[in-house]
Coordinates of C-alpha atoms and ligand atoms in Angstrom, one line a residue:
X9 CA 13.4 -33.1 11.7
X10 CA 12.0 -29.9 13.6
X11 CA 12.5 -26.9 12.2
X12 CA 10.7 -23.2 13.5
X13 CA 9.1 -21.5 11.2
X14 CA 11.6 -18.5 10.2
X15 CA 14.6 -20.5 10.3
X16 CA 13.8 -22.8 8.0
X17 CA 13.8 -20.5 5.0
X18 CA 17.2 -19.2 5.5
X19 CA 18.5 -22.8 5.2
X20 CA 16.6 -24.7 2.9
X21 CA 18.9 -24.3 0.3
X22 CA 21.7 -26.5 2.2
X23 CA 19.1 -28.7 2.9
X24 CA 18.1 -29.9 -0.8
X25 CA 19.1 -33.3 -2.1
X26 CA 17.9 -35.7 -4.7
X27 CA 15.8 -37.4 -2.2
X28 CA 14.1 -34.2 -1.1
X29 CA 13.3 -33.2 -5.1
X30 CA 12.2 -36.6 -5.0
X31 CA 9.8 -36.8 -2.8
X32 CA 8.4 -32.8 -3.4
X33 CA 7.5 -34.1 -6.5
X34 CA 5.4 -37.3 -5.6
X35 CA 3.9 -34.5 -3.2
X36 CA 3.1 -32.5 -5.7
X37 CA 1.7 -35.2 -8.0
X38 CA -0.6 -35.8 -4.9
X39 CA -1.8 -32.4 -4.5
X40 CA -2.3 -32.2 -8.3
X41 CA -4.5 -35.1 -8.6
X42 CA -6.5 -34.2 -5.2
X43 CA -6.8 -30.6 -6.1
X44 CA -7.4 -31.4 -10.0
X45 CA -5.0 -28.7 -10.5
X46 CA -3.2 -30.0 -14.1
X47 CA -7.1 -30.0 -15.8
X48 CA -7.9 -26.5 -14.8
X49 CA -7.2 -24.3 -17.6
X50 CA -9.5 -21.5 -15.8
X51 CA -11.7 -20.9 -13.0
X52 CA -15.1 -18.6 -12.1
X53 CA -15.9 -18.2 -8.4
X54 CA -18.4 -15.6 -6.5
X55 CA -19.4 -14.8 -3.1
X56 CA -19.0 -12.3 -0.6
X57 CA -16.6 -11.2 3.0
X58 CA -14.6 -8.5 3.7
X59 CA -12.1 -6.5 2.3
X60 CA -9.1 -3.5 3.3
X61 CA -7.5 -0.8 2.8
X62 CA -3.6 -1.7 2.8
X63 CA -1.4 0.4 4.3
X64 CA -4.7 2.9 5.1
X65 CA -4.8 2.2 8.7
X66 CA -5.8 4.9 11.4
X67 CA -3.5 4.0 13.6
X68 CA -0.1 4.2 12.5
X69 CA 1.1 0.6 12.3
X70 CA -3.0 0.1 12.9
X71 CA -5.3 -2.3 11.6
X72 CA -6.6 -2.0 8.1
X73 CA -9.5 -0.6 7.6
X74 CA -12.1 -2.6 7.2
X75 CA -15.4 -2.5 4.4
X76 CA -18.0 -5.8 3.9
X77 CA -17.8 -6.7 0.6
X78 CA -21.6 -7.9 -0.4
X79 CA -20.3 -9.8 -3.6
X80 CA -17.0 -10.8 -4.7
X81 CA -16.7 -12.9 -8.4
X82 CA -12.9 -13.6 -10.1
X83 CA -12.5 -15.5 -13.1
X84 CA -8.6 -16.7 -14.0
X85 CA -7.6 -17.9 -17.1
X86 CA -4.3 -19.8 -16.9
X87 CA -3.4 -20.1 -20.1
X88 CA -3.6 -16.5 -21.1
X89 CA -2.1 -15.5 -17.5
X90 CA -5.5 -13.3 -17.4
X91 CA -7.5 -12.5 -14.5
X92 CA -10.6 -10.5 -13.7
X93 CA -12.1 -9.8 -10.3
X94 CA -15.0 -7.7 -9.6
X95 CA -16.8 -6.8 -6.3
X96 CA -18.9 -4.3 -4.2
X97 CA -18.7 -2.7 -0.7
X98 CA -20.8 -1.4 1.5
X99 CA -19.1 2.1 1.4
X100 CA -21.1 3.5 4.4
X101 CA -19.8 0.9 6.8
X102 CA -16.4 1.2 5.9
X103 CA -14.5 1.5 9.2
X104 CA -12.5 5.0 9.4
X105 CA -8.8 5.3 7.4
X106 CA -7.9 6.4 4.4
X107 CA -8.4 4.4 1.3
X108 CA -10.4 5.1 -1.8
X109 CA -14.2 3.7 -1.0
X110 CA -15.9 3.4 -4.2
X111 CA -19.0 0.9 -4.3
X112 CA -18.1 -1.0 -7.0
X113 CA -14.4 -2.2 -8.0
X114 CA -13.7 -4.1 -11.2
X115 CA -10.0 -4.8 -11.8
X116 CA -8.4 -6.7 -14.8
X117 CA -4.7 -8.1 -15.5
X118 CA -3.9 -9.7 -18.4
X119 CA 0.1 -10.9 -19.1
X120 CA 2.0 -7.4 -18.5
X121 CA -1.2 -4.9 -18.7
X122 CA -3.4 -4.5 -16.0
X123 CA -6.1 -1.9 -15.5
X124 CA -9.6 -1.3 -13.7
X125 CA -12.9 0.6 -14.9
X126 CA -13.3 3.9 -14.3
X127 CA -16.9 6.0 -12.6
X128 CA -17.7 5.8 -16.6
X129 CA -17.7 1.7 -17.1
X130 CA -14.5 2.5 -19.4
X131 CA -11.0 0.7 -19.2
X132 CA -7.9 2.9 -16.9
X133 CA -4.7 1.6 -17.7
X134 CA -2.7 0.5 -14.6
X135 CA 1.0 -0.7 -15.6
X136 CA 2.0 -0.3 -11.7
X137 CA -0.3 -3.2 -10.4
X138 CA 0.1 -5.8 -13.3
X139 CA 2.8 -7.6 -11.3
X140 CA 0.9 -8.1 -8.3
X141 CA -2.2 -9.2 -10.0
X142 CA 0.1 -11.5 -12.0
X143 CA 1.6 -13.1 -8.2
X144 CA -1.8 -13.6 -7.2
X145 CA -2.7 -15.7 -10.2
X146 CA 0.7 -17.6 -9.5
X147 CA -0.1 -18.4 -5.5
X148 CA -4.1 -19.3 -6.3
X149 CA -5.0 -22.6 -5.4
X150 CA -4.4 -24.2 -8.9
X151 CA -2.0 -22.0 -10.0
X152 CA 0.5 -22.7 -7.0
X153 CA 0.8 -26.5 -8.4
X154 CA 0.9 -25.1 -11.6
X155 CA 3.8 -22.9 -11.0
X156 CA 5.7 -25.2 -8.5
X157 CA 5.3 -28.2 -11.1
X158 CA 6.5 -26.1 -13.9
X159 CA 9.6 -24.5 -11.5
X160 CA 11.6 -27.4 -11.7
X161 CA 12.7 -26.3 -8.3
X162 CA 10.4 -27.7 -5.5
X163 CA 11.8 -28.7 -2.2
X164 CA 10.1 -30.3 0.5
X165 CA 11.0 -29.9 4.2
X166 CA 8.9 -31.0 7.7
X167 CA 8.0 -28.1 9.5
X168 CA 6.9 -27.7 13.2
X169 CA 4.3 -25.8 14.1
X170 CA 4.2 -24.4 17.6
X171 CA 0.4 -23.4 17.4
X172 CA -0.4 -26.9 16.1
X173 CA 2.2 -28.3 17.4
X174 CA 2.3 -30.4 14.4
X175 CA 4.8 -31.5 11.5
X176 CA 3.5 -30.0 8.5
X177 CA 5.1 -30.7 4.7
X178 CA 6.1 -27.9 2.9
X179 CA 6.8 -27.2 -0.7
X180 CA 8.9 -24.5 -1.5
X181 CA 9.7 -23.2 -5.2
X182 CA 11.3 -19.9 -6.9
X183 CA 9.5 -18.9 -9.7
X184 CA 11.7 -15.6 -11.1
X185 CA 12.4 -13.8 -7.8
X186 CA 10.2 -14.4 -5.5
X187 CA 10.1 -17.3 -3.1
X188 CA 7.0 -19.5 -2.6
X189 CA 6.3 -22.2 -0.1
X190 CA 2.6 -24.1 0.6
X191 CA 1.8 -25.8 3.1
X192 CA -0.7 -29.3 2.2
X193 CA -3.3 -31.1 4.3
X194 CA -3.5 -35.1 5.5
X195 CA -5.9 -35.2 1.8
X196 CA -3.2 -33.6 0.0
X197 CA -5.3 -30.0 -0.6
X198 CA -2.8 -27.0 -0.4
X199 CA -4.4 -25.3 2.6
X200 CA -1.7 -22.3 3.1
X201 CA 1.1 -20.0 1.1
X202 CA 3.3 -17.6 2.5
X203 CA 5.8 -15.2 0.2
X204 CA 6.9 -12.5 -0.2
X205 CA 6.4 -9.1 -2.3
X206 CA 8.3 -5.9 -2.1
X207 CA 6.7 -3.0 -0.2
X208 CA 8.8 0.4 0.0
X209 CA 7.1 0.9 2.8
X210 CA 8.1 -2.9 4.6
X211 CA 10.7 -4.4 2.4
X212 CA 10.3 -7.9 1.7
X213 CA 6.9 -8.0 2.7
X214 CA 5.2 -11.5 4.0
X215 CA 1.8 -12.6 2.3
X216 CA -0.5 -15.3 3.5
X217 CA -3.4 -17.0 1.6
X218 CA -5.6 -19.7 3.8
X219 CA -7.0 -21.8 1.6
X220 CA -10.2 -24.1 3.3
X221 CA -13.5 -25.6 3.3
X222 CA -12.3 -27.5 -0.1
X223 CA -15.2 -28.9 -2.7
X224 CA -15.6 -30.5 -5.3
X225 CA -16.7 -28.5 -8.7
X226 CA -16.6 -30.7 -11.6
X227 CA -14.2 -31.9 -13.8
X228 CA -12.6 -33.9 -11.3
X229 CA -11.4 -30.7 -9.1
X230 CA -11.4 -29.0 -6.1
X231 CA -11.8 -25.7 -4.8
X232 CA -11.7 -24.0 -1.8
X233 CA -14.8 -22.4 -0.6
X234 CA -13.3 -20.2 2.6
X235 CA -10.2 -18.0 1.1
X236 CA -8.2 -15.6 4.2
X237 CA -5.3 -13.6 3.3
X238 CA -2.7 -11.5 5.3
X239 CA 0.0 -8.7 4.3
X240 CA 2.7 -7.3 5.8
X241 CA 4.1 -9.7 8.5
X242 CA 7.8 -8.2 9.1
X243 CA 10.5 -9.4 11.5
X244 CA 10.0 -5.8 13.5
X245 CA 6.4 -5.7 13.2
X246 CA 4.7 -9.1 14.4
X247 CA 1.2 -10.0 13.2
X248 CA 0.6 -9.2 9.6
X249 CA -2.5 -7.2 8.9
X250 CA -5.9 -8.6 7.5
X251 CA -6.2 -8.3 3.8
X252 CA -9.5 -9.9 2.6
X253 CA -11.8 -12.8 3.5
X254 CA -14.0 -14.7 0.8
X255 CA -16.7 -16.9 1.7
X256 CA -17.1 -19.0 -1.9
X257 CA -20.6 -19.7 -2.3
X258 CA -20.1 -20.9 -6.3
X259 CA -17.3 -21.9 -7.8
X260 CA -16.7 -23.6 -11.5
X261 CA -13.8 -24.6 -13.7
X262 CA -12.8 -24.5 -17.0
X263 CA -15.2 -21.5 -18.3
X264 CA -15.4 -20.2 -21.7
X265 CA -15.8 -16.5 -20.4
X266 CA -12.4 -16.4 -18.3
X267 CA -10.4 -15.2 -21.7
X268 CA -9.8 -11.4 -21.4
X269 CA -8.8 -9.4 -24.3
X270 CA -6.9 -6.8 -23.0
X271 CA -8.5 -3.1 -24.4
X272 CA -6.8 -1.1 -27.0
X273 CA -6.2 2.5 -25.2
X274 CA -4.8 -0.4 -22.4
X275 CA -2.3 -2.0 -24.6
X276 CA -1.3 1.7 -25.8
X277 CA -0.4 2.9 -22.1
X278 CA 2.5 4.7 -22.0
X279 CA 4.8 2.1 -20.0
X280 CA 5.0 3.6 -16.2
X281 CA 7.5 6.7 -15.8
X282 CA 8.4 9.0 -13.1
X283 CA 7.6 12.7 -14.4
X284 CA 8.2 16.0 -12.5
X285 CA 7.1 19.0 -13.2
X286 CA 7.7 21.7 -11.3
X287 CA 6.4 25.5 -11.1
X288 CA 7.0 28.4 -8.6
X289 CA 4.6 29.3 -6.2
X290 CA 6.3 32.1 -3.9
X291 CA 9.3 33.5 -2.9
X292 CA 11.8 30.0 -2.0
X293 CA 8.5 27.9 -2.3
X294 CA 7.9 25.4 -5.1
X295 CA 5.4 23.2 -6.2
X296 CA 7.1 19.8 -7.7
X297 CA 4.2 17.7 -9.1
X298 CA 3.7 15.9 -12.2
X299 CA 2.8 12.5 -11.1
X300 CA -0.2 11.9 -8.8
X301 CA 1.7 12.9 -5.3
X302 CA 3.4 16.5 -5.0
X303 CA 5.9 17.1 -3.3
X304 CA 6.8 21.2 -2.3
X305 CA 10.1 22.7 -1.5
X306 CA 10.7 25.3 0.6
X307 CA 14.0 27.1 0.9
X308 CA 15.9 28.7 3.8
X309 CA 19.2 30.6 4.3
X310 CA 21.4 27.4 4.6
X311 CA 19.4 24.6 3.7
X312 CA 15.6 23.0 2.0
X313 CA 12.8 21.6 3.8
X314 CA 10.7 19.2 1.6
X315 CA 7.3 18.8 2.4
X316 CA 6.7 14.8 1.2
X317 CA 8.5 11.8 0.5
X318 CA 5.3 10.1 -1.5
X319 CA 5.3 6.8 -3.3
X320 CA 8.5 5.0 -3.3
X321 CA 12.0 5.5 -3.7
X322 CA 12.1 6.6 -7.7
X323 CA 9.1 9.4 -6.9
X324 CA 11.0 10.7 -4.0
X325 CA 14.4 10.5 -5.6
X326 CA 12.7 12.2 -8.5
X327 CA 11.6 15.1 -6.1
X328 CA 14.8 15.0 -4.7
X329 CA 16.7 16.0 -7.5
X330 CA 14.4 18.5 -8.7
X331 CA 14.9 20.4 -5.9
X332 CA 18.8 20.3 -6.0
X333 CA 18.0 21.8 -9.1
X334 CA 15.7 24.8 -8.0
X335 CA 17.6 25.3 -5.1
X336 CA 21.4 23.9 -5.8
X337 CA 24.0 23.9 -3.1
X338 CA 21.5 23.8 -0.3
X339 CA 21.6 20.5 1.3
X340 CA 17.6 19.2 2.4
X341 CA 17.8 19.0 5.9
X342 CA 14.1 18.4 6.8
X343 CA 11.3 16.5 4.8
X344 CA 8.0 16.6 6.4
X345 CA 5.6 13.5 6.3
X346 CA 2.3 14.3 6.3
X347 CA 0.7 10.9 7.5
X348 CA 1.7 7.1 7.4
X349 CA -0.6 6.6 4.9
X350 CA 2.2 4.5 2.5
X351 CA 1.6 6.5 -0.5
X352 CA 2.6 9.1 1.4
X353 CA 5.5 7.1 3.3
X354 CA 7.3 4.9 0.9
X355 CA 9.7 7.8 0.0
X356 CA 11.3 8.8 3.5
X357 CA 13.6 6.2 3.6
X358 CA 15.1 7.6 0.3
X359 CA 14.6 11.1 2.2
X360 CA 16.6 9.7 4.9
X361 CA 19.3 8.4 2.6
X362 CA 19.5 11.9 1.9
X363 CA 20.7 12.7 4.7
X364 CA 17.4 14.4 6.1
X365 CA 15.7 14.4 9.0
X366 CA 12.1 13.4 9.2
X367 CA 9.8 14.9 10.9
X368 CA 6.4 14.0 11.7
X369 CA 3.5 13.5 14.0
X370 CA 4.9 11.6 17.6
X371 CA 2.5 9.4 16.7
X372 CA 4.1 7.8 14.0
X373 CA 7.8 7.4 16.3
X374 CA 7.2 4.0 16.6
X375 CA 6.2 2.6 13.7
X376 CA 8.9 4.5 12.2
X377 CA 11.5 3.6 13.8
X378 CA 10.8 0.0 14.5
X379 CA 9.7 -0.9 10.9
X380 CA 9.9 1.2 8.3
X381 CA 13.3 3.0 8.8
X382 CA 15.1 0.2 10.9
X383 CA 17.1 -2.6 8.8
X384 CA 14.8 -4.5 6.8
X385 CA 15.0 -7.5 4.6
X386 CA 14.9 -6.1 0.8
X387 CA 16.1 -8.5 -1.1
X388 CA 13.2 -8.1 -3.7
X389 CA 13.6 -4.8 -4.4
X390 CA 16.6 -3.0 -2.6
X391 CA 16.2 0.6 -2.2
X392 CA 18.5 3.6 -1.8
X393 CA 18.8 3.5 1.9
X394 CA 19.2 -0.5 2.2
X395 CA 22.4 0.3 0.8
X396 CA 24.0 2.3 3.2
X397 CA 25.7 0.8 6.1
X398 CA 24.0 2.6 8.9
X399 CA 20.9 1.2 7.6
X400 CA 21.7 -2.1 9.1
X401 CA 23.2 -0.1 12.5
X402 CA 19.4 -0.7 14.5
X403 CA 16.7 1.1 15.4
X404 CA 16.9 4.6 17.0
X405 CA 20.2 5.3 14.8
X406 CA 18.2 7.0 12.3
X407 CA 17.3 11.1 11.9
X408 CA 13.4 11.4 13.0
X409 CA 12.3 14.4 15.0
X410 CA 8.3 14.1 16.1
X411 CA 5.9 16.7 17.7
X412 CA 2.5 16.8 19.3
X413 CA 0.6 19.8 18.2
X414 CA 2.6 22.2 16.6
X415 CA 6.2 22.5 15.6
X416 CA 8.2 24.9 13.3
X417 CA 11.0 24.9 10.8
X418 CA 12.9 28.3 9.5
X419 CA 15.5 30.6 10.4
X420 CA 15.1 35.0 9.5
X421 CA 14.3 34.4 6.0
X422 CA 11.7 32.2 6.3
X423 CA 9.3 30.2 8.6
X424 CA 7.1 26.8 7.8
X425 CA 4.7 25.9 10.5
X426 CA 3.5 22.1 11.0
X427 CA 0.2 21.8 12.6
X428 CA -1.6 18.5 14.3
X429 CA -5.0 18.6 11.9
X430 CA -7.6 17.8 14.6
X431 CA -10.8 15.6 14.3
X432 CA -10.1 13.5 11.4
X433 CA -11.3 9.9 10.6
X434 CA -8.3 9.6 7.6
X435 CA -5.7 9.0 9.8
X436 CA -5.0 9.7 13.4
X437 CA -1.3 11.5 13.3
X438 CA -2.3 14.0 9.9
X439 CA -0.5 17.1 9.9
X440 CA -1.1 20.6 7.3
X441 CA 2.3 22.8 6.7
X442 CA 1.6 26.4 6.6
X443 CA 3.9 29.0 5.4
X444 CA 2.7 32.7 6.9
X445 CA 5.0 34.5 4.6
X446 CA 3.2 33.3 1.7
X447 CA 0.1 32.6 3.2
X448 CA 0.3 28.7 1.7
X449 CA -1.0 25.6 3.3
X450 CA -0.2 22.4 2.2
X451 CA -2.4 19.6 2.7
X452 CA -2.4 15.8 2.2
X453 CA -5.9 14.2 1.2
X454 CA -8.0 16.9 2.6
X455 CA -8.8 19.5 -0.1
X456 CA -7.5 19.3 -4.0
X457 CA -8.9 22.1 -5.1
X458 CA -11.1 22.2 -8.6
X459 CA -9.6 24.5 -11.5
X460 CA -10.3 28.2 -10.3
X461 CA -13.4 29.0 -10.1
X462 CA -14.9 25.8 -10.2
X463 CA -16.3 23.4 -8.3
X464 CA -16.2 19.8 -6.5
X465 CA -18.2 16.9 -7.6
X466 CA -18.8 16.7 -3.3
X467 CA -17.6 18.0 -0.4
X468 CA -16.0 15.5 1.6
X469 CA -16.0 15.0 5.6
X470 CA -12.0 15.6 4.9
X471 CA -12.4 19.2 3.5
X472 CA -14.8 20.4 6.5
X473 CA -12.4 19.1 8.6
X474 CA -9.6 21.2 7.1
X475 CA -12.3 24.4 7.7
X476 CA -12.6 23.6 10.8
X477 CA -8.5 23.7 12.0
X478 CA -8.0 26.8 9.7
X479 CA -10.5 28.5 11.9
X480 CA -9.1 26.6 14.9
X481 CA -5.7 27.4 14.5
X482 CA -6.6 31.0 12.8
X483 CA -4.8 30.5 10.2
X484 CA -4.3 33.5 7.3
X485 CA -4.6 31.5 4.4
X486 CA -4.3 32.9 0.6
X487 CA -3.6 29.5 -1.5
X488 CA -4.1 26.0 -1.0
X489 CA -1.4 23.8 -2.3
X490 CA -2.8 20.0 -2.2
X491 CA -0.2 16.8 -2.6
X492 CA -2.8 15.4 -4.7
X493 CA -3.9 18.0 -7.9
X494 CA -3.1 21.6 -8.6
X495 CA -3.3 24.5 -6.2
X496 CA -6.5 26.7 -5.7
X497 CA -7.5 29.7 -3.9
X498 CA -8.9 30.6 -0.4
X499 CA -11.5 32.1 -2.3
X500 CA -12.8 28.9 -3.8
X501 CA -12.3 26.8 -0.7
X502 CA -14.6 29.5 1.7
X503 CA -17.2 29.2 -1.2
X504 CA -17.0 25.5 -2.0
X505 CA -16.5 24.4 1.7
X506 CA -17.8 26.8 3.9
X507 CA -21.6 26.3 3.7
X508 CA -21.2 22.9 4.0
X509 CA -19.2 23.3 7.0
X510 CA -21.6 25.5 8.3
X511 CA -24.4 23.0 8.0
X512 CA -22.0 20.0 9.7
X513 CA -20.6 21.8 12.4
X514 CA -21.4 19.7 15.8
X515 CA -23.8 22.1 18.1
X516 CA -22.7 21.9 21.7
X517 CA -18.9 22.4 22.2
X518 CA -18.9 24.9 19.0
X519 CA -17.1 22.3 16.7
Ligands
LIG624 ZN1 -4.1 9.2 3.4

């Protein structure tokens, strides 16, 4: 039989029979005893490739950006469901987007807890990312035999491959909600998985691991010594994006030092909650923080403009209702997205279940439009907008309104000007609200000001950048108002900034 990739999944289920389990499970047994997979009980492998930035890109819809990574070491423990991976970039080659570059990232997941080390060497709890970490234990080499032996559930089908043109076997499980299938060699070595993860940002979102270059390690298994992983694959948005690259240069299993104990301010984490706190900032302009993306409302005659729908559905919704609150019987027309950054983009599709109208940088039309407001598959995690019918209407049905440079929102009580930030490496289509009444700019990833008075640990590119378009654009500003931290004075920012923006400026065209 020769099925496409694509359709295959959506009729699999019709397609299982005794004979099918059947023969899934002598493949499996196969892969098993060719992989070694039942006598691992945990693994320790090192090397070095590259790494990105998800959902960081330049480019709206861009590639990832991209760092080397000059070592890479994991360690899984199977039995505990632990895993620990630890590596280093090379921070000043880092290609431009946003994303946090620090040299040296050590993350941890252990069970239901997760966290990474802090600046400090100490443990920082990080509920959010446990079940990711968990997945990627559950599709490793080993642990995809594992889980599909233990699932009860595997199916086999033929698949044809255009690109090879080829008949390939795949093994397809469920393990809870998500869907996994893996692809196996002529030797019976797993050499591909693709699933699927939710992403507020692209719905059921595709991954792809490439396992290759298999070895032997001792103890009668294998492991693959090239590892090649993609995200974000979507029906509207063809190609995924590269995630990371490992060249294994070491690789051992069944090590005593792959048990984790998970620390004790860890396992005392508050479990992950949405908290809002808001505060006014000026007449019909409020600050709604609490979590680690603001959000800020500003009021007009008839109706609200929200400036960012960060995180996903829950933060936004949070933000949402807040501001019916501050401001009630005012519907939110407008929310403004700042950049496509997905932290700051997972919430305008609740924004737009709303009943808002976006507006952003023309930039990001596209994208927008195509993939991350048109009808998506969500089955993983349906959101707010997934259930309304228009969602699933088509593209160009939905409320976006882009600009180039400069666009503005208000009506005799009140103006709020958007302004195309100029010059920046973070992301191409980044845009700074200013309100002239107040004198308040808001800013996303440019400037979060120290408490008053004080100062930053450094001065970033991003911050001279934001200098340079105030004095560009001429801006009158009084307060900053960041989506990341707590607002800070003009003062603070002309003596923190200033002289280093007066050192950086570019001679010849005046900056
Ligand atoms: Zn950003």
């Amino acid at each position: 039989m020769k099925i496409r990739l694509g359709t295959l999944l959506l009729t699999s289920a019709a397609l299982i029979s005794p004979a099918a389990a059947q023969d899934a499970a002598s493949v499996l047994q196969a892969a098993d005893k060719a992989m070694g997979a039942s006598a691992v009980k945990s693994v320790a492998y090192s090397g070095a490739g590259t790494m990105r930035y998800p959902g960081q890109s330049y480019e709206p819809n861009g590639d990832w950006p991209r760092a080397p990574m000059t070592s890479y070491s994991a360690t899984i423990d199977y039995g505990s469901k632990s895993a620990k991976e630890e590596y280093a970039v090379d921070v000043a080659k880092k290609e431009r987007g946003g994303g946090l570059a620090a040299p040296r990232t050590t993350n941890f997941v252990s069970g239901n807890y997760a966290w990474n080390l802090n600046a400090q060497g100490q443990p920082n709890p990080q509920p959010t990312q446990a079940e990711l970490r968990e997945f990627i234990i559950t599709i490793s080499p080993h642990g995809f035999i594992k889980a599909a032996l233990a699932s009860g559930n595997a199916t086999i089908e033929d698949r044809y491959f255009n690109r090879l043109d080829q008949t390939v076997k795949v093994i397809g499980f469920t393990a809870g909600k998500y869907r996994i299938t893996g692809e196996f060699d002529k030797d019976n070595l797993l050499t591909r998985v693709v699933t699927w993860f939710p992403s507020p940002v692209m719905g059921d979102m595709a991954i792809e691991v490439r396992y290759t270059d298999w070895k032997d390690v001792g103890g009668g298994a294998k492991f693959p010594f090239h590892i090649h992983a993609h995200q974000g694959d979507h029906p509207l948005n063809t190609g995924g994006r590269n995630w990371f690259d490992i060249r294994v240069t070491d690789a051992k299993v069944n090590v005593p030092e792959a048990a984790i104990t998970v620390p004790e301010n860890v396992r005392n984490a508050p479990a992950p909650q949405v908290r809002v706190a808001s505060q006014k900032l000026a007449d019909g302009v409020w600050y709604i923080g609490g979590g680690s993306h603001n959000s800020v409302a500003v009021e007009f005659k008839d109706y609200v403009a929200l400036i960012e729908a960060p995180l996903d559905d829950a933060r936004t919704n949070a933000a949402i209702a807040e501001t019916h609150k501050l401001i009630p019987n005012k519907p939110i027309r407008y929310v403004v997205n700042t950049h496509h950054h997905w932290d700051h983009l997972g919430g305008i599709r609740a924004a737009v279940a709303e009943g808002a109208t976006i507006v952003a940088d023309d930039r990001d039309r596209d994208f927008y439009r195509n993939v991350v407001l048109a009808p998506q598959p969500r089955s993983l995690s349906p959101d707010r907008l997934s259930q309304f019918p228009f969602a699933a209407t088509g593209p160009g049905t939905l409320a976006l309104q882009t600009f180039t440079d400069r666009a503005t929102i208000g009506d005799e009580t009140r103006v709020l000007e958007l302004y195309h930030v100029e010059g920046l490496n973070h992301a191409t289509d980044m845009l700074v609200a200013y309100l002239p009444q107040s004198k308040i700019l808001v800013n996303a990833d440019l400037y979060s000001p120290p408490p008053a008075g004080g100062n930053l640990q450094n001065v970033g590119e991003n911050a001279v950048v934001l200098f340079n378009n105030i004095k560009r654009l001429k801006l009158d500003v009084a307060q900053h108002v960041p989506i990341h931290g707590n607002p800070g004075p003009q003062a603070d920012f002309e003596r923190i900034v200033g002289p280093v923006a007066a050192r950086s400026r570019p001679t010849g065209d005046g900056g």
